[in-house]
mmCIF file of N, CA and C in Angstrom:
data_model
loop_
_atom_site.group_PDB
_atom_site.id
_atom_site.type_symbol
_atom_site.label_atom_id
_atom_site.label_comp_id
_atom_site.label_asym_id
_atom_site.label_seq_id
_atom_site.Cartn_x
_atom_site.Cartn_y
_atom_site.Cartn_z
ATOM 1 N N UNK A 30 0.793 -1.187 0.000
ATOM 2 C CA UNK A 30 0.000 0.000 0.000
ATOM 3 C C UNK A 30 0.837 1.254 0.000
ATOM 4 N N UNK A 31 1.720 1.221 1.134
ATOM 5 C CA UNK A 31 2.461 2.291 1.261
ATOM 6 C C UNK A 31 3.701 2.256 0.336
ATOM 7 N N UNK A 32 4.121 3.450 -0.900
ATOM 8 C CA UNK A 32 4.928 3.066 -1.487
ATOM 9 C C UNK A 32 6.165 4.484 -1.323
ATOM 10 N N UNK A 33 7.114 3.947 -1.107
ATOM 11 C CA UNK A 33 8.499 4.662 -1.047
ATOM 12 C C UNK A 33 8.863 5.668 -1.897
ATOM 13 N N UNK A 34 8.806 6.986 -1.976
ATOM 14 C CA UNK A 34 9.560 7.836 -2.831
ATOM 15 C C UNK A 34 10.818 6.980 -3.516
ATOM 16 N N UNK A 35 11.907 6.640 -2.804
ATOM 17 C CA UNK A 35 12.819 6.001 -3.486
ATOM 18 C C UNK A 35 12.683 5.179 -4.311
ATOM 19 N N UNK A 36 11.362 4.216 -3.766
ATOM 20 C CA UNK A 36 11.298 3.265 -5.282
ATOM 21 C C UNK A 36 10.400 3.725 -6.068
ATOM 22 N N UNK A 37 9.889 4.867 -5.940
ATOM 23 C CA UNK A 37 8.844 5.519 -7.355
ATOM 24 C C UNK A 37 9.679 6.358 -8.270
ATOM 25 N N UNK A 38 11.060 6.984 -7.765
ATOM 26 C CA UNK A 38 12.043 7.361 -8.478
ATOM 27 C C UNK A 38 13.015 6.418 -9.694
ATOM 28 N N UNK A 39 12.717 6.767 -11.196
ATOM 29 C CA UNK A 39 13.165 6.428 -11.892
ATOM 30 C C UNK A 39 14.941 6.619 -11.887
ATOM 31 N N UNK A 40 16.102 6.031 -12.133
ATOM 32 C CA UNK A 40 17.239 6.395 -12.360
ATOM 33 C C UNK A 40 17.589 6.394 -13.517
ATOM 34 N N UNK A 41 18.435 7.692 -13.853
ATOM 35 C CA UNK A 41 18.663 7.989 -15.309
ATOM 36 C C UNK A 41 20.221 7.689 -15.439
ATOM 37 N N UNK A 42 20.922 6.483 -14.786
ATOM 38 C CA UNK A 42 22.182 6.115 -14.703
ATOM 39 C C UNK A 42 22.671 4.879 -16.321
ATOM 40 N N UNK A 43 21.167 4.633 -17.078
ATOM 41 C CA UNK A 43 21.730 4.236 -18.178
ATOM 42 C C UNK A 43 21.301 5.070 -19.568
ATOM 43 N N UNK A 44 21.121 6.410 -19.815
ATOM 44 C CA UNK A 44 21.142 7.404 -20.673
ATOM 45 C C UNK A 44 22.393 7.778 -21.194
ATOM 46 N N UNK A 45 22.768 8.116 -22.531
ATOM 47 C CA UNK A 45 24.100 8.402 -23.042
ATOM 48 C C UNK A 45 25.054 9.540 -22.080
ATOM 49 N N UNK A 46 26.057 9.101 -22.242
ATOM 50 C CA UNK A 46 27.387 10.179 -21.859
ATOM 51 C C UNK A 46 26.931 11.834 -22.090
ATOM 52 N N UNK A 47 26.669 12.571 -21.179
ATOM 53 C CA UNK A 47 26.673 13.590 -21.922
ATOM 54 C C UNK A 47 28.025 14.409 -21.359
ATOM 55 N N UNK A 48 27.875 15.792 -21.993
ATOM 56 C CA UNK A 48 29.397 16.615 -22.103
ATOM 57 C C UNK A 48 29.554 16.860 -20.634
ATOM 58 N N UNK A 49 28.643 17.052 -19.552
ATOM 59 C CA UNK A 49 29.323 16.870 -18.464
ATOM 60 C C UNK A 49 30.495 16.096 -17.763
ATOM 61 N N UNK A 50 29.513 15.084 -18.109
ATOM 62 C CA UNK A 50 30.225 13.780 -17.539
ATOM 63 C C UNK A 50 31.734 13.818 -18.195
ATOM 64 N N UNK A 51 31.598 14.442 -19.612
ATOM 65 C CA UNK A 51 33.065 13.734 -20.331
ATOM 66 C C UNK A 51 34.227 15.189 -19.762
ATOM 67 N N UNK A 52 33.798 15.976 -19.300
ATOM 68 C CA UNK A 52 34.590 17.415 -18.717
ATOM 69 C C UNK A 52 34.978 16.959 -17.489
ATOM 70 N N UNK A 53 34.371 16.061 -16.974
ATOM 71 C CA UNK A 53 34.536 15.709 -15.151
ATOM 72 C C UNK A 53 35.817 15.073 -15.525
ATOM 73 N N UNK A 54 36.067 14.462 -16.910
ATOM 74 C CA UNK A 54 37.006 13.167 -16.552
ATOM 75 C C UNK A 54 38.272 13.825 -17.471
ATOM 76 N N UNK A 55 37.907 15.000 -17.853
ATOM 77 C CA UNK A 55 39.431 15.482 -18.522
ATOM 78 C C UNK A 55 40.317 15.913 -17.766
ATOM 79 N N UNK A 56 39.981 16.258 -16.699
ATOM 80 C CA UNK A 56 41.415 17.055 -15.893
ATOM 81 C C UNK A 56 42.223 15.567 -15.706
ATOM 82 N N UNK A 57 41.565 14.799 -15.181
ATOM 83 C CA UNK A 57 42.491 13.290 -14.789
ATOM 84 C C UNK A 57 43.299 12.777 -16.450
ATOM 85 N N UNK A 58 42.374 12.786 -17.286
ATOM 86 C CA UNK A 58 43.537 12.468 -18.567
ATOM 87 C C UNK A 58 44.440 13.275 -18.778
ATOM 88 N N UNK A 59 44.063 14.338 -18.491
ATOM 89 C CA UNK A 59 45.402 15.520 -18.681
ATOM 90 C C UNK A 59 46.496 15.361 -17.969
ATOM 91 N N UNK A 60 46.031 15.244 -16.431
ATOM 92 C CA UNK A 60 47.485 15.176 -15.461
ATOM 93 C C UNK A 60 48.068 13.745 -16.042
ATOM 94 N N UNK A 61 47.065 12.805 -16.031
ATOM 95 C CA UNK A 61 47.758 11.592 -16.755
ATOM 96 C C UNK A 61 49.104 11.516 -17.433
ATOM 97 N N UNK A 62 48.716 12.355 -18.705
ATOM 98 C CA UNK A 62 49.372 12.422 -19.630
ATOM 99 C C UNK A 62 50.477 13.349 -19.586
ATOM 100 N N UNK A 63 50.411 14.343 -18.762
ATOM 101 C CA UNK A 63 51.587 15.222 -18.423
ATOM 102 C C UNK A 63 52.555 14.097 -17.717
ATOM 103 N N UNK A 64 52.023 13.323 -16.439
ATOM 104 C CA UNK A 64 52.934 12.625 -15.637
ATOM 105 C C UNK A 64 53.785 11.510 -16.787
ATOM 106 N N UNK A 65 52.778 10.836 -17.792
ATOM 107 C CA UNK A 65 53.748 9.977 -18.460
ATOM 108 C C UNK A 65 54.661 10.692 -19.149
ATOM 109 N N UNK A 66 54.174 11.927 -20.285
ATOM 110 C CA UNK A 66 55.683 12.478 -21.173
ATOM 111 C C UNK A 66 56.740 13.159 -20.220
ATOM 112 N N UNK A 67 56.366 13.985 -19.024
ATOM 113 C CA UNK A 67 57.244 14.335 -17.992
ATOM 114 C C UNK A 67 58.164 13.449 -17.193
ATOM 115 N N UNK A 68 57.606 12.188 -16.589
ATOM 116 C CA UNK A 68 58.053 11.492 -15.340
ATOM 117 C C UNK A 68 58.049 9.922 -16.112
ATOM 118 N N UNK A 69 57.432 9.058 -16.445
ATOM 119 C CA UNK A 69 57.627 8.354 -16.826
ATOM 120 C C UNK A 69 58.462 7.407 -17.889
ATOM 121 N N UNK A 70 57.834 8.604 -19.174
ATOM 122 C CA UNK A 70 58.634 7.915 -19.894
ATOM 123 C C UNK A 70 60.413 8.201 -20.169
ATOM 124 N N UNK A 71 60.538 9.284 -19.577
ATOM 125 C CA UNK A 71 62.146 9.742 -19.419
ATOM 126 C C UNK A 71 63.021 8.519 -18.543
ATOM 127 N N UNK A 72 61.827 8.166 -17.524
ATOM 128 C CA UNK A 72 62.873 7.478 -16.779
ATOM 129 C C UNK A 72 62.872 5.935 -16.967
ATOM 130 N N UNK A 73 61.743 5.148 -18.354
ATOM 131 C CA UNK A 73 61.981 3.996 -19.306
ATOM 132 C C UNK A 73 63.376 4.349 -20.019
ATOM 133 N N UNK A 74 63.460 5.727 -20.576
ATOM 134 C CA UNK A 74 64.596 5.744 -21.814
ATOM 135 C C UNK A 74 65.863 5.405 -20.842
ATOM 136 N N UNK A 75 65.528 6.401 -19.862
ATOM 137 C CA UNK A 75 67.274 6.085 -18.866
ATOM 138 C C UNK A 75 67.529 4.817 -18.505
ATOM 139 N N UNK A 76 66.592 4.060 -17.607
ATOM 140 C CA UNK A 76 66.832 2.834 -17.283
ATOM 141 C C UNK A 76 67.224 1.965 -19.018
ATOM 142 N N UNK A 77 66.957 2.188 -20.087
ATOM 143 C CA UNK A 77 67.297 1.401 -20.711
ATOM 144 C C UNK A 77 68.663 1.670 -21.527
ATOM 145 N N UNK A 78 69.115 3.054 -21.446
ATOM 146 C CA UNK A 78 70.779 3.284 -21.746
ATOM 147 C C UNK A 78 71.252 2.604 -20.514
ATOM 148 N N UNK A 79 70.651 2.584 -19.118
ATOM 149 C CA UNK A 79 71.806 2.288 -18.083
ATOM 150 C C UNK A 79 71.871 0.358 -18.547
ATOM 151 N N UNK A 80 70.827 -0.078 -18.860
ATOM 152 C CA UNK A 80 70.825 -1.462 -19.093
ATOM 153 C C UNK A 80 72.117 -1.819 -19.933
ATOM 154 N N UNK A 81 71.513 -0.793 -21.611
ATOM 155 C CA UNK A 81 72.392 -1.175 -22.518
ATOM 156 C C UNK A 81 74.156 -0.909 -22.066
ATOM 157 N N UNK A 82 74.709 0.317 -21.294
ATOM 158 C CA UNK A 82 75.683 0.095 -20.908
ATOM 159 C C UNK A 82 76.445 -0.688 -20.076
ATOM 160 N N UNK A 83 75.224 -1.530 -19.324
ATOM 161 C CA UNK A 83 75.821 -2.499 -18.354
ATOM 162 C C UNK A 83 76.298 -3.953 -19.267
ATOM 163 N N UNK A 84 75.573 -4.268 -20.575
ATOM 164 C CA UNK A 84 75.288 -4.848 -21.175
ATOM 165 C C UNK A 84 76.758 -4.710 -21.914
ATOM 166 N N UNK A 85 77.384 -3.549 -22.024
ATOM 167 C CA UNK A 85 78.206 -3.676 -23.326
ATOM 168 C C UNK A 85 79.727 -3.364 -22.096
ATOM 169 N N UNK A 86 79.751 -3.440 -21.144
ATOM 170 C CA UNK A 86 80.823 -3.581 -20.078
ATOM 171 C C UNK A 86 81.661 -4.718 -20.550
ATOM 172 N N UNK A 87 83.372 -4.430 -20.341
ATOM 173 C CA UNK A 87 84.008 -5.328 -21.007
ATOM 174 C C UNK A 87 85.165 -5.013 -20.262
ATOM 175 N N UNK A 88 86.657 -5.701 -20.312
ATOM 176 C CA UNK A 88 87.126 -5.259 -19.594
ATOM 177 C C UNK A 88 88.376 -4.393 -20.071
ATOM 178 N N UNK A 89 88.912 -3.316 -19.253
ATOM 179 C CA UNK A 89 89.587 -2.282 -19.182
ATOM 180 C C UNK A 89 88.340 -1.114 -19.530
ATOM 181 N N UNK A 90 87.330 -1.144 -18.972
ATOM 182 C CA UNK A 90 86.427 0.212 -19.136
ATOM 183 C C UNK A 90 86.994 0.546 -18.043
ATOM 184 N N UNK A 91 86.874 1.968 -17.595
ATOM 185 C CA UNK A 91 87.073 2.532 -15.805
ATOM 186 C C UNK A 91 85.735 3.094 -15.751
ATOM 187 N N UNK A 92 85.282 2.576 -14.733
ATOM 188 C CA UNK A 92 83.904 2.141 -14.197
ATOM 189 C C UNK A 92 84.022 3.559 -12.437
ATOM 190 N N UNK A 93 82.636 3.814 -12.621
ATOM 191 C CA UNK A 93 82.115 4.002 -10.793
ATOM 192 C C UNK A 93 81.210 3.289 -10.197
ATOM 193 N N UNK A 94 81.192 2.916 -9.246
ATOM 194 C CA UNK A 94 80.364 2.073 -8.624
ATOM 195 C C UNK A 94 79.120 2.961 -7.536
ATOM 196 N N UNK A 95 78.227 2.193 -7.358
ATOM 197 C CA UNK A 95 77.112 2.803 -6.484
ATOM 198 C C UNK A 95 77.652 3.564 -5.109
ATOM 199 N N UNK A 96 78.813 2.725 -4.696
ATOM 200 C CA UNK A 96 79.421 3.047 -3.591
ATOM 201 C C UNK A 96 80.109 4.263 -3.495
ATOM 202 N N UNK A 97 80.914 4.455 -4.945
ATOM 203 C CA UNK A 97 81.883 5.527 -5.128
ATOM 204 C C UNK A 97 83.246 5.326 -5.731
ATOM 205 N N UNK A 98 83.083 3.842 -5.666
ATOM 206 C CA UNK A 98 84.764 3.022 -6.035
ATOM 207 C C UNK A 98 84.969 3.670 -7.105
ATOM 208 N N UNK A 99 85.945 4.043 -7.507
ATOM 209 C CA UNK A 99 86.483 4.230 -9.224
ATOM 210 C C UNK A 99 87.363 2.924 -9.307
ATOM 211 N N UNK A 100 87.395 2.601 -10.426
ATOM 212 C CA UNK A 100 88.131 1.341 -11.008
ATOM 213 C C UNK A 100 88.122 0.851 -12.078
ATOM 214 N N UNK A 101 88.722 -0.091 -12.608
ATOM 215 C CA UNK A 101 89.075 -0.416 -14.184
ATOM 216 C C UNK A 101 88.385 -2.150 -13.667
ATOM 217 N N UNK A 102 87.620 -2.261 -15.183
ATOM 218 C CA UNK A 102 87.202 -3.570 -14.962
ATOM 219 C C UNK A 102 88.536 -4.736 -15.279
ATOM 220 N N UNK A 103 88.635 -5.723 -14.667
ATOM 221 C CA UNK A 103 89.620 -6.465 -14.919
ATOM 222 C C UNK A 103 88.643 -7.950 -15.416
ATOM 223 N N UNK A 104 87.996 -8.233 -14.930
ATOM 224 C CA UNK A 104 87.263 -9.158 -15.437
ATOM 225 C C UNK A 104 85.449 -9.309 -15.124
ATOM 226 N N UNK A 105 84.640 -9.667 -16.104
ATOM 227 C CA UNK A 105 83.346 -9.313 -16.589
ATOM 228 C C UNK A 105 82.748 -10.820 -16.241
ATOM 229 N N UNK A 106 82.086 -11.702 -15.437
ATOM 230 C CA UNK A 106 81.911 -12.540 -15.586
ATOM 231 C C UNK A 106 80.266 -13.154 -16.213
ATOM 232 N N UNK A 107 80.238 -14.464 -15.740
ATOM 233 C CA UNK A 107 78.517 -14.463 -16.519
ATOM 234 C C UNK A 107 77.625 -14.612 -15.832
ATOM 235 N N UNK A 108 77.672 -14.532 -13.893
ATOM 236 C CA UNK A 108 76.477 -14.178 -13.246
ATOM 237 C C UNK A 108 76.303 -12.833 -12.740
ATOM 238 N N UNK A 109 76.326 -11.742 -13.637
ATOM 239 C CA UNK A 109 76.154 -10.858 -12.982
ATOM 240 C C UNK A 109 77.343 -10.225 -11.832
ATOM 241 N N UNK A 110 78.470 -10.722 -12.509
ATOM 242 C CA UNK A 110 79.572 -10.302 -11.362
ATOM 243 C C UNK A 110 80.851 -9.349 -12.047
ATOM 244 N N UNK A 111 81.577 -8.479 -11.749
ATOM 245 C CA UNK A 111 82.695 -7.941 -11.977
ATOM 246 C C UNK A 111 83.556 -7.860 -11.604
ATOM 247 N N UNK A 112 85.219 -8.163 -11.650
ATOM 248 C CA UNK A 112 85.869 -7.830 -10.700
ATOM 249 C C UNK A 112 86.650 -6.618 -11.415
ATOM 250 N N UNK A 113 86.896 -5.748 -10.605
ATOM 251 C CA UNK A 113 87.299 -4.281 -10.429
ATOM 252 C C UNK A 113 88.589 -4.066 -9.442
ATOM 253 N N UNK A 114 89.600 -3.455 -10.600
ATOM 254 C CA UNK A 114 90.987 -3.111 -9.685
ATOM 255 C C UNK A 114 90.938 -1.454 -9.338
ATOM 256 N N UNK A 115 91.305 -1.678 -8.134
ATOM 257 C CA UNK A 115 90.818 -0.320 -7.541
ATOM 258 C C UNK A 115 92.187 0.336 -7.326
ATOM 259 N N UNK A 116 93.326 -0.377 -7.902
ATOM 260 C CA UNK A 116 94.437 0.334 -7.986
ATOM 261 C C UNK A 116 95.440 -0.057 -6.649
ATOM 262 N N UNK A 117 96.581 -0.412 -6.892
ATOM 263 C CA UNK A 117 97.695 -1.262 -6.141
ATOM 264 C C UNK A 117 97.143 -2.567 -5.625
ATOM 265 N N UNK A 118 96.892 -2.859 -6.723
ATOM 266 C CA UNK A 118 96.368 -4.931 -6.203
ATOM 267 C C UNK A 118 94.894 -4.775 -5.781
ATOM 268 N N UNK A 119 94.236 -4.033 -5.243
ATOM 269 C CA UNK A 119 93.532 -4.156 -4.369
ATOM 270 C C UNK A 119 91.784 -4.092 -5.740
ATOM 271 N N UNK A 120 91.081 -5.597 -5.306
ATOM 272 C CA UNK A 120 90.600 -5.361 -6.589
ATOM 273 C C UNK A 120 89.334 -5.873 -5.649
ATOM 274 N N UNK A 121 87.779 -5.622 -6.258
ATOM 275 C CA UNK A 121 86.440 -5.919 -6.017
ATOM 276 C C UNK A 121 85.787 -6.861 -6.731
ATOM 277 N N UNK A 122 84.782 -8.063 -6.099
ATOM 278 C CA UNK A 122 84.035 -8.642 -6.628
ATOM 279 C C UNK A 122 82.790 -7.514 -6.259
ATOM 280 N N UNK A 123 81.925 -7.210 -7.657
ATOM 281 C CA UNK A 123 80.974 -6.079 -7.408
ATOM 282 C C UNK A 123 79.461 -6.451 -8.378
ATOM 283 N N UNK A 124 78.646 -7.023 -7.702
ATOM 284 C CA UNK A 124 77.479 -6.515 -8.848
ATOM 285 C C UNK A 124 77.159 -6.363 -9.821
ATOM 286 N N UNK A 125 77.123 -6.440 -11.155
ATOM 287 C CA UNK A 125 77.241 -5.737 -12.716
ATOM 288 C C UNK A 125 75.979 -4.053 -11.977
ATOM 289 N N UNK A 126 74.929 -4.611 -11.877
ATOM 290 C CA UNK A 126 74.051 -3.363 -11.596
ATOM 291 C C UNK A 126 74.355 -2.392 -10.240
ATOM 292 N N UNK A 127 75.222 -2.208 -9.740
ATOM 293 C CA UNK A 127 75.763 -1.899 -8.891
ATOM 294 C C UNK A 127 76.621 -0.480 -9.474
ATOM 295 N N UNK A 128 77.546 -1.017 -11.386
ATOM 296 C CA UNK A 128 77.723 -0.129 -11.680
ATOM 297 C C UNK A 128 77.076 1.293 -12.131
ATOM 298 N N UNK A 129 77.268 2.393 -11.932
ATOM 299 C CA UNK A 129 76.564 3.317 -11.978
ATOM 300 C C UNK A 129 77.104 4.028 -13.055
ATOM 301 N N UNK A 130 78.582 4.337 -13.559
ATOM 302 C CA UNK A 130 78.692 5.099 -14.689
ATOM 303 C C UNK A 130 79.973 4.860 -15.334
ATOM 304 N N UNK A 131 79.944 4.583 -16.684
ATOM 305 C CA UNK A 131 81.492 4.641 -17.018
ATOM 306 C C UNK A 131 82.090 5.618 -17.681
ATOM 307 N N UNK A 132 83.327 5.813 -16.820
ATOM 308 C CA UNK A 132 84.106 6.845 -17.227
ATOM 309 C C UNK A 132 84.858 7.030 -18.903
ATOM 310 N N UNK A 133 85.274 5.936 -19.123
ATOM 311 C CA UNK A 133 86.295 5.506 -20.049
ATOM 312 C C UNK A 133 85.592 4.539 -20.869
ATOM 313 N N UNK A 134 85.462 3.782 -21.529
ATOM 314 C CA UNK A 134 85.557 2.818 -22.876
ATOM 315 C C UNK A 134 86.681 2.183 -23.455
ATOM 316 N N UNK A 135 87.292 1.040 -23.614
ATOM 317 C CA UNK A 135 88.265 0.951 -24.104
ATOM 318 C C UNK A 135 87.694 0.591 -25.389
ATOM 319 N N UNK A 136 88.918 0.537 -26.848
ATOM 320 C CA UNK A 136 88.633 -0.137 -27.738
ATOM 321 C C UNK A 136 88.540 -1.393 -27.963
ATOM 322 N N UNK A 137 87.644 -1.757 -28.514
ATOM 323 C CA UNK A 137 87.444 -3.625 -28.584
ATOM 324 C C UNK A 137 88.465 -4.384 -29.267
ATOM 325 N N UNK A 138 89.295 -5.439 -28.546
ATOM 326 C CA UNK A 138 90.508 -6.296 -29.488
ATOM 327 C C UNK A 138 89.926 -6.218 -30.527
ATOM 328 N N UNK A 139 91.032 -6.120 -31.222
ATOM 329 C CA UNK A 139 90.857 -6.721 -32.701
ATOM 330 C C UNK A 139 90.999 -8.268 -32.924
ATOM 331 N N UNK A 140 90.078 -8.574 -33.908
ATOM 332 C CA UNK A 140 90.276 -9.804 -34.119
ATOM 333 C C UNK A 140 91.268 -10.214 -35.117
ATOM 334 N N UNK A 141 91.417 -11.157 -35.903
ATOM 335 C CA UNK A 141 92.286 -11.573 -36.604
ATOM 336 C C UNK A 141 91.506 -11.372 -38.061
ATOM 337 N N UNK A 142 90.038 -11.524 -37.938
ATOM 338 C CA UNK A 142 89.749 -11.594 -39.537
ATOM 339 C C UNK A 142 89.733 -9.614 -39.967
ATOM 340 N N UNK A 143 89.878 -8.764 -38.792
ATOM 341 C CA UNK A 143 90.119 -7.462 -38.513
ATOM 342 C C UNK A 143 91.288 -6.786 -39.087
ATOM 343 N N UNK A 144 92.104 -7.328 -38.944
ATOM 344 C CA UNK A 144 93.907 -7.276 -39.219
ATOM 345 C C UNK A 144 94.093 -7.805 -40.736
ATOM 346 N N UNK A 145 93.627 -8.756 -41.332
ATOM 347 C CA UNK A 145 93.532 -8.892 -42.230
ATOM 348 C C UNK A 145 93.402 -7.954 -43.579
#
């Protein structure tokens, strides 16, 4: 008998998008999109030069380490390891990602079909 305002109220929650609704939701795509070309994607490109240089580490580069070490790579191994002469004998087993920047580059041996 007795019937509820609330349920005699129709909801208009499945009617098309209108321009309100689509103005409510632009400020959020905007900051969106500022944060990815600003903050994001700069710091994909970096992480992937720091990859590729860890990647192309060889030895006699002179390397810095996270710590601060300066040193020349003496040998590059294949788990992720380096050892680093830090000058008068005194040399480091270190991390590969640990390195943070290289100073130097050496040139790559030549090979023999090179010399040729």
């Amino acid at each position: 008998m007795f019937v509820s305002t609330a349920q005699a109220q129709t909801t208009s929650g499945a009617g098309p998008v209108d321009s309100s609704q689509l103005m409510g939701i632009l400020p959020y795509v905007a900051v969106f999109l500022v944060m990815f070309f600003f903050l994001i994607r700069p710091q994909q490109k970096k992480m992937k030069e720091h990859k590729n240089m860890l990647e192309s580490l060889r030895r006699g580069d002179k390397v810095v380490t996270g710590g601060g070490i300066i040193g020349t790579v003496v040998k590059v191994g294949d788990n992720d390891e380096v050892t680093i002469d830090a000058g008068e004998g005194v040399k480091f087993r270190v991390l590969r990602s640990t390195i943070t920047t290289v100073l130097a580059k050496t040139e790559p041996a030549k090979t023999e079909t090179d010399s040729k």
